[in-house]
CSV table of C-alpha atoms in Angstrom, one decimal:
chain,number,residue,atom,x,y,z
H,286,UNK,CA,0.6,54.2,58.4
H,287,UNK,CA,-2.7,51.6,58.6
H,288,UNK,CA,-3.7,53.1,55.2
H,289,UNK,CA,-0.7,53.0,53.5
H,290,UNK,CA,-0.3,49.0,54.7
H,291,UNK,CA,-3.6,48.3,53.2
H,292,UNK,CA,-3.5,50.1,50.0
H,293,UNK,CA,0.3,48.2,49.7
H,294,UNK,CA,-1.7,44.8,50.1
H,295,UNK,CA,-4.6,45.8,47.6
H,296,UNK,CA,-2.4,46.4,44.9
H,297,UNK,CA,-0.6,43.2,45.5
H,298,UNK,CA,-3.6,41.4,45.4
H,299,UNK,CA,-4.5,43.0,42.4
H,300,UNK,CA,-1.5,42.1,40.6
H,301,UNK,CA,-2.0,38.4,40.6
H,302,UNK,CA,-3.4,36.2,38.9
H,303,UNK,CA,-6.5,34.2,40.1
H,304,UNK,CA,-6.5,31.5,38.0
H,305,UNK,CA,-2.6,30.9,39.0
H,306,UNK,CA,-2.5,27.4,41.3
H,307,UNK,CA,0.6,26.0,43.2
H,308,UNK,CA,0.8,23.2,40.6
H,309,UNK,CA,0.5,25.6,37.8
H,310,UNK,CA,3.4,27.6,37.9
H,311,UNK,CA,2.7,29.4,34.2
H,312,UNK,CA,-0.3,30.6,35.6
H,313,UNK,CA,-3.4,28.8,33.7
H,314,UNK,CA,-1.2,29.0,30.3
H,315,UNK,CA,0.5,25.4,31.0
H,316,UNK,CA,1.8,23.4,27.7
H,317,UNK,CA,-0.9,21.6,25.5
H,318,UNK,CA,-1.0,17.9,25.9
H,319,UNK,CA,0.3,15.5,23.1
H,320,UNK,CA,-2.2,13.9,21.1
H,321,UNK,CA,-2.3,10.1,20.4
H,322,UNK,CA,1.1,9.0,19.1
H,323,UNK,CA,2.8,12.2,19.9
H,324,UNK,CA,6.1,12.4,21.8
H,325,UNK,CA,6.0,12.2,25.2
H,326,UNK,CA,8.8,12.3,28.6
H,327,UNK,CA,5.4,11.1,31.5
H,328,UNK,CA,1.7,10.4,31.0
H,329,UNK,CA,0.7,13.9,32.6
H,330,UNK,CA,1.9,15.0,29.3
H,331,UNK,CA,-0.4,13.1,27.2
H,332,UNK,CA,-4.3,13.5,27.0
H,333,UNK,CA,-7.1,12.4,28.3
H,334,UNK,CA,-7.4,8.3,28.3
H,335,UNK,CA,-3.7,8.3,27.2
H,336,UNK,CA,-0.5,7.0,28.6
H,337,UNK,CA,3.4,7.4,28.1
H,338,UNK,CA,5.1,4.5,26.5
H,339,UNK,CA,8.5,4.1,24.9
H,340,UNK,CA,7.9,8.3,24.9
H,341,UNK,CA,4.8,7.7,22.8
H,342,UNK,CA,1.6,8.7,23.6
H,343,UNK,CA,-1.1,5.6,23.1
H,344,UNK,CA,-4.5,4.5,24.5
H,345,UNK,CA,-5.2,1.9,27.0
H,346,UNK,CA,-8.9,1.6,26.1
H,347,UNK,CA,-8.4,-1.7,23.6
H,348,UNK,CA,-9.9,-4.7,22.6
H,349,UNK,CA,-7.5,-8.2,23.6
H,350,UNK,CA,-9.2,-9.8,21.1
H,351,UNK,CA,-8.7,-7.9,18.6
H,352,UNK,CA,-5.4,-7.0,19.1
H,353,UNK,CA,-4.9,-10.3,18.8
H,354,UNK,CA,-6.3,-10.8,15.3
H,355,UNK,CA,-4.0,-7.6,14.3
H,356,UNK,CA,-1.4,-9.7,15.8
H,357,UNK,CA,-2.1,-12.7,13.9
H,358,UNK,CA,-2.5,-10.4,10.6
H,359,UNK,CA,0.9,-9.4,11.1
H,360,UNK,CA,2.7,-12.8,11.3
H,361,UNK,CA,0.3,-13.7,8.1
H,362,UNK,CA,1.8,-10.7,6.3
H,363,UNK,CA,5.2,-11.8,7.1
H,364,UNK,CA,5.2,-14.8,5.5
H,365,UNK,CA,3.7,-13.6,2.3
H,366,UNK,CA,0.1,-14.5,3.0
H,367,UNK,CA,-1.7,-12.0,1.9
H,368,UNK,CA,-5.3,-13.4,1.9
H,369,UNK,CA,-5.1,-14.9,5.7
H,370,UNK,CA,-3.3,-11.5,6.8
H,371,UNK,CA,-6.2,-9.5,5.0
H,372,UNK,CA,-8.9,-11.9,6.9
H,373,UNK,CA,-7.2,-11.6,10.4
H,374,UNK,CA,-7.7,-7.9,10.0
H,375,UNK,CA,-10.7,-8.0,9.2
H,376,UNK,CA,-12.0,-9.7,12.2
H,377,UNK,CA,-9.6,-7.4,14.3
H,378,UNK,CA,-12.0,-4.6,13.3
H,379,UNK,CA,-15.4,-7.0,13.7
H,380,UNK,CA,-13.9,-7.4,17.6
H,381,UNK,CA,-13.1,-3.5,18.0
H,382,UNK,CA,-16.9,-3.1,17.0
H,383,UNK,CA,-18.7,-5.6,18.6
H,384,UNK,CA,-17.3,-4.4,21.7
H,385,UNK,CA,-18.2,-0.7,21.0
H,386,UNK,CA,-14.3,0.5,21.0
H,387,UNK,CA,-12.8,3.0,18.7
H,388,UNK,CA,-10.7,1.5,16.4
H,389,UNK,CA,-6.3,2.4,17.0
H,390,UNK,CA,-5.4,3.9,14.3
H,391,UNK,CA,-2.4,1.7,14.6
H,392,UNK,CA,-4.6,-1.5,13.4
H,393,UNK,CA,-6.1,0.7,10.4
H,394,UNK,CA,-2.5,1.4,9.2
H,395,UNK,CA,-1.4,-2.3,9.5
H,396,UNK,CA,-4.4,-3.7,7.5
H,397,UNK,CA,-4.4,-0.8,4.7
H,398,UNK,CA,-0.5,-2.2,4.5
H,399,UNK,CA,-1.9,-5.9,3.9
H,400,UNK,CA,-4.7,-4.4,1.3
H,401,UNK,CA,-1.8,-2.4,-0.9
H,402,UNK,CA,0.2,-5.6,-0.7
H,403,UNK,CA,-2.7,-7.3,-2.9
H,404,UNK,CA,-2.6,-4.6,-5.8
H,405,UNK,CA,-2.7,-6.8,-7.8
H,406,UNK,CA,-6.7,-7.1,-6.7
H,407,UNK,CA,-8.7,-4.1,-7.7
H,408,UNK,CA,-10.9,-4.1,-5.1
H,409,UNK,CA,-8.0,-4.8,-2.3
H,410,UNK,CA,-6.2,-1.9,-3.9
H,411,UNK,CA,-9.3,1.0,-3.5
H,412,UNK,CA,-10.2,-0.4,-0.5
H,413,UNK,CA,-6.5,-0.3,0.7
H,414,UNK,CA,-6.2,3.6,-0.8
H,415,UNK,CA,-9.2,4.0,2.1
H,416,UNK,CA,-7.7,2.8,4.7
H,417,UNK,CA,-4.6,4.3,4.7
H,418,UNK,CA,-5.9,7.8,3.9
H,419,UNK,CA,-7.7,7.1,6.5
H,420,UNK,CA,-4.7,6.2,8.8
H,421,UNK,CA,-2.8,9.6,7.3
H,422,UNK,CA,-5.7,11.6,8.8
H,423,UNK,CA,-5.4,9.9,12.5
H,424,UNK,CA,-1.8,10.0,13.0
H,425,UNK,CA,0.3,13.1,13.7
H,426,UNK,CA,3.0,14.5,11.0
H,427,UNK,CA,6.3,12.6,11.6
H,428,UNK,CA,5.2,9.5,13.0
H,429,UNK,CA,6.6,6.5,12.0
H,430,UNK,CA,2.9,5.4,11.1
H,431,UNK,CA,2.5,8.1,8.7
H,432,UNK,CA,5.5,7.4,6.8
H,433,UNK,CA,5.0,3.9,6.6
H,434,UNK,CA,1.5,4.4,5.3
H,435,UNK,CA,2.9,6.9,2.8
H,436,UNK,CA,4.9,4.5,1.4
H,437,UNK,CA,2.1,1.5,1.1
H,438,UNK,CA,0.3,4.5,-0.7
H,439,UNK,CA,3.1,4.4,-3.2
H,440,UNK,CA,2.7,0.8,-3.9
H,441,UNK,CA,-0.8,1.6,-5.4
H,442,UNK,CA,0.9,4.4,-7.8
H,443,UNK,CA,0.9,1.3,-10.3
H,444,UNK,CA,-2.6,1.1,-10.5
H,445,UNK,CA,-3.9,4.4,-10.8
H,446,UNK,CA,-3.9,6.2,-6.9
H,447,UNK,CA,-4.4,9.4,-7.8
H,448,UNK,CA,-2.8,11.5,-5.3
H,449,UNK,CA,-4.6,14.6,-5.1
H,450,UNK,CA,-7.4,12.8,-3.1
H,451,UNK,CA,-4.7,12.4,-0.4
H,452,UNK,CA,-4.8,15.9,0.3
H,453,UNK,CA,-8.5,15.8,1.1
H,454,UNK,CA,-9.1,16.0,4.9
H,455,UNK,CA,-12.1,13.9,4.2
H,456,UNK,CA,-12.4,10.8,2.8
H,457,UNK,CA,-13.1,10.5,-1.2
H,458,UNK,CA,-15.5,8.3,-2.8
H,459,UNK,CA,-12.9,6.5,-5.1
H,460,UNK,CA,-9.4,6.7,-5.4
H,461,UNK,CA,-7.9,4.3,-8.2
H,462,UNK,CA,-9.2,6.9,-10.9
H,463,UNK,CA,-5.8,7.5,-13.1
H,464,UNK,CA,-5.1,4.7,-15.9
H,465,UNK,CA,-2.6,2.3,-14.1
H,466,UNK,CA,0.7,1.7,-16.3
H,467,UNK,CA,1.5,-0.9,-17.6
H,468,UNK,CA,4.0,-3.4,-16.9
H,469,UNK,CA,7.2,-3.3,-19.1
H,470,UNK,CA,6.8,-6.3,-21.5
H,471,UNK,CA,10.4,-6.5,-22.1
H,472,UNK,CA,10.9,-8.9,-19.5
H,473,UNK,CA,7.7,-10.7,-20.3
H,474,UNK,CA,8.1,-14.5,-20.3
H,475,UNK,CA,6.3,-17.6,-22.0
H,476,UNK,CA,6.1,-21.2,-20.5
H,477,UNK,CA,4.3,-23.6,-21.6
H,478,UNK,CA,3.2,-26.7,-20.0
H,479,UNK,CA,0.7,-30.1,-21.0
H,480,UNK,CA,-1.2,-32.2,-19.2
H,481,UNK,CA,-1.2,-35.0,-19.4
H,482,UNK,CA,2.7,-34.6,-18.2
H,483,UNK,CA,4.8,-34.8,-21.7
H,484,UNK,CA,8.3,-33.2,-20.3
H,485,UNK,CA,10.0,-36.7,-21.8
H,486,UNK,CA,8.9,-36.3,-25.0
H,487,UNK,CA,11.2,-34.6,-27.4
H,488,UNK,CA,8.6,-33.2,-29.5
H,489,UNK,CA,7.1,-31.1,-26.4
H,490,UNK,CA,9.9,-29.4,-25.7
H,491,UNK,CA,10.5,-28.9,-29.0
H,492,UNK,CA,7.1,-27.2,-29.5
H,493,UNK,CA,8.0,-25.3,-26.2
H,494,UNK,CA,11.1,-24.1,-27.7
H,495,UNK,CA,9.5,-22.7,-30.6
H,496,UNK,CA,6.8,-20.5,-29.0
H,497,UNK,CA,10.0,-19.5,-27.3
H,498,UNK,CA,11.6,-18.0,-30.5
H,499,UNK,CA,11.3,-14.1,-31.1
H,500,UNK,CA,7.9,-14.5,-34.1
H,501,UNK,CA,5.5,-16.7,-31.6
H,502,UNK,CA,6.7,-14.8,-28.9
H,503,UNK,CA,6.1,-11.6,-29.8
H,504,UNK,CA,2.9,-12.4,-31.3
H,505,UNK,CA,1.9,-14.2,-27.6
H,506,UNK,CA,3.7,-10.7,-25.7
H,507,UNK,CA,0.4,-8.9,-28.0
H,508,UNK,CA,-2.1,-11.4,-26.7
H,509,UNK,CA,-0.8,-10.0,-23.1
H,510,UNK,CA,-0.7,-6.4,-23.8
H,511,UNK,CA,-4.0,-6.5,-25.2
H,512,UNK,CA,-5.7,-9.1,-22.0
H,513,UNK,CA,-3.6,-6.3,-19.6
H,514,UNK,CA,-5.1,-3.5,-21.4
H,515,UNK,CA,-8.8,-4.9,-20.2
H,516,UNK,CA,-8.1,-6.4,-16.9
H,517,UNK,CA,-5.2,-4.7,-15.7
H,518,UNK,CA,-3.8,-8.1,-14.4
H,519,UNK,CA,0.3,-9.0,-15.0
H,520,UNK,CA,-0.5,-13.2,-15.8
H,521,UNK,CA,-2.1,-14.3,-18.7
H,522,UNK,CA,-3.0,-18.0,-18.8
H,523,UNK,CA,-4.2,-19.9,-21.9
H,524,UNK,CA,-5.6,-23.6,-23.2
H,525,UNK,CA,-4.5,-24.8,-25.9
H,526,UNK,CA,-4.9,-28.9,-27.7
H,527,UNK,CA,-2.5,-29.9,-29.8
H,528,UNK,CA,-2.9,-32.7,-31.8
H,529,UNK,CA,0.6,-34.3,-33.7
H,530,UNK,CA,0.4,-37.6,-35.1
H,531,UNK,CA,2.6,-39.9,-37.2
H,532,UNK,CA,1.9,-41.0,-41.2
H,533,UNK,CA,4.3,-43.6,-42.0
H,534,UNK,CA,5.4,-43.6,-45.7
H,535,UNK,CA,3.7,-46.0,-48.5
H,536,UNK,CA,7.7,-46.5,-49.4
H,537,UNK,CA,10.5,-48.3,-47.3
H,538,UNK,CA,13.2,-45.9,-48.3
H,539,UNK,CA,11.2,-43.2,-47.0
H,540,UNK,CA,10.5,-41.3,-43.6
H,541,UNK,CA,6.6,-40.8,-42.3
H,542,UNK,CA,5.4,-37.3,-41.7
H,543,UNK,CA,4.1,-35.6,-38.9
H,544,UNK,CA,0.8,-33.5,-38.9
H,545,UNK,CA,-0.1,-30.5,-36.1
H,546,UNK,CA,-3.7,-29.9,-35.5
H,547,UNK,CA,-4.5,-27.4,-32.9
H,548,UNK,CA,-8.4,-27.8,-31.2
H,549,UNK,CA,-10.6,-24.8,-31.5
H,550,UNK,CA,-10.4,-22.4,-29.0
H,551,UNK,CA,-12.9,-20.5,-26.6
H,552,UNK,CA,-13.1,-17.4,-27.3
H,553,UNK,CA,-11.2,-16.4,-23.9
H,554,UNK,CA,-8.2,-18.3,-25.6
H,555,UNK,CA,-8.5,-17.1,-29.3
H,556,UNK,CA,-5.5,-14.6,-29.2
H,557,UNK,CA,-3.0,-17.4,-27.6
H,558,UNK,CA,-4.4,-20.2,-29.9
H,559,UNK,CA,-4.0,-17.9,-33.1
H,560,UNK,CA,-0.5,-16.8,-31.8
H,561,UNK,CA,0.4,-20.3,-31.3
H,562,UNK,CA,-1.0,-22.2,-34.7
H,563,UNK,CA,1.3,-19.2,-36.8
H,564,UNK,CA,4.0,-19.7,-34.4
H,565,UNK,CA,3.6,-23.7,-35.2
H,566,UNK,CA,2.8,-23.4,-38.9
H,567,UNK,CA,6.3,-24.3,-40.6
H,568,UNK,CA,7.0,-26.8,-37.1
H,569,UNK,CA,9.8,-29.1,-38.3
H,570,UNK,CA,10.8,-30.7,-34.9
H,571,UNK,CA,8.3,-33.1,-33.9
H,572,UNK,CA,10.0,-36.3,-33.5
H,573,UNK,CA,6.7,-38.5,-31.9
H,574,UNK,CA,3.0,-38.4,-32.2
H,575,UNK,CA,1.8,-36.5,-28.9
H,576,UNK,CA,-1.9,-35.1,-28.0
H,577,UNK,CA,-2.3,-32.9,-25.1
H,578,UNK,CA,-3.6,-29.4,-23.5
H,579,UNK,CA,-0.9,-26.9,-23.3
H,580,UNK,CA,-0.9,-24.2,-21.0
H,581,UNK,CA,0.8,-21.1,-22.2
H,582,UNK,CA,1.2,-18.8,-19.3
H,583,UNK,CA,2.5,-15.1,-20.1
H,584,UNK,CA,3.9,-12.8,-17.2
């Protein structure tokens, strides 16, 4: 009967588990922690260094000051400053270095955000592609941080992202390599301004009315397609000095004439000032002398 007791007890023993512990009920095989910015119900469900909040898991290990900065980046962005968003971000990152902290992926997302917002810069725009690849690669698959930097990456379509180095999981060298398209010139506009200030004379705005008319303004839309075609930039802004003055006649019964003499132009301003001396050529509408710079602005 003793035997058959302790043979009962051996095979029980060897039927278990070791590695089972009261507060592992599965037996060693528990469920994998969430990762930063996974889903989470407590903190013993996230990592190492992490903690539950708002069912998110997130690090504790940050920099005040540098949140801060973020912070400050953020209310810059919101009211369309760019340049001061871009700059607050910047030092965000200088704090999370200087005090030896890895940066939150969060802060990366937010300032590659500000950088595609400045497209319009080159080097915003590759540096932007950068940081928000690099945001893609440190946040999980259906966070709201990856599909907001997915769709800052889509502002830089424009100006050549080329999207296959978004399925690196590395970071490329350069990623503005397509040619960036072009803006539609359809709804291109002209204005045209002088200094000094000549809005009450009638013969300004009758100049400004003419470059207005399809012939100059086609030929000044060319001078943009051409200046967008090298820079890649949506505003072209020219100089031009006009010179109109007044002959009277040598006869009582008869009217004065005007004359239009345009300056020479830099060579920067050659396209405008060519496109703007044809547009001007057969000018009937001056009604005063006037000398001034005009500004031609195309966007």
């Amino acid at each position: 009967m003793t035997v058959r007791i302790a043979i009962a007890v051996l095979a029980l023993i060897a039927g278990c588990d070791s590695r089972a512990k009261a507060q592992d009920p599965s037996g060693g095989r528990g469920e994998p922690k969430s990762k930063e910015y996974e889903t989470c119900n407590s903190s013993v469900a996230c990592a190492d260094e992490l903690r539950c909040f708002d069912q998110v898991c997130k690090r504790t290990s940050r920099s005040t000051v540098g949140d801060y900065f973020a912070a400050l980046g953020a209310t810059a962005r919101k009211r369309g400053d760019g340049e001061a968003a871009i700059d607050a971000y910047n030092r965000a990152l200088g704090h999370y270095d200087t005090e030896k902290l890895a940066l939150p992926p969060d802060i990366d997302c937010a300032y590659g955000a500000a950088l595609a917002d400045a497209a319009t810069n080159k080097e915003h725009a590759e540096l932007g592609a950068r940081v928000l690849h690099r945001c893609l690669l440190a946040v999980p698959v259906g966070s709201s941080l990856r599909d907001q930097a997915l769709a800052d990456l889509a502002k830089l379509s424009d100006v050549g992202l080329d999207p296959l180095t978004l399925g690196r999981t590395a970071l490329a060298d350069v990623y503005l390599t397509r040619t960036p398209a072009a803006p539609s010139s359809d709804k291109l506009g002209v204005t045209v301004t002088a200094d000094p200030a000549t809005s009450g004379l009638k013969t300004f705005q009758a100049v400004a009315d003419k470059l207005g008319e399809a012939g100059p303004h086609g030929a000044l839309v060319a001078c943009w397609q051409a200046f967008n075609a090298a820079t890649h930039k949506d505003t072209l802004t020219s100089t031009v000095g006009i010179k109109i003055t007044y002959t009277p006649s040598e006869y009582e019964d008869e009217s004065g004439t005007f004359g239009l003499k345009l300056d020479p132009a830099s060579p920067a301003d050659q396209c405008v000032h060519d496109a703007v001396d044809a547009g001007l050529k057969d000018f009937k509408g001056a009604k005063e002398a006037m000398q001034a710079k005009l500004t031609v602005t195309i966007k």
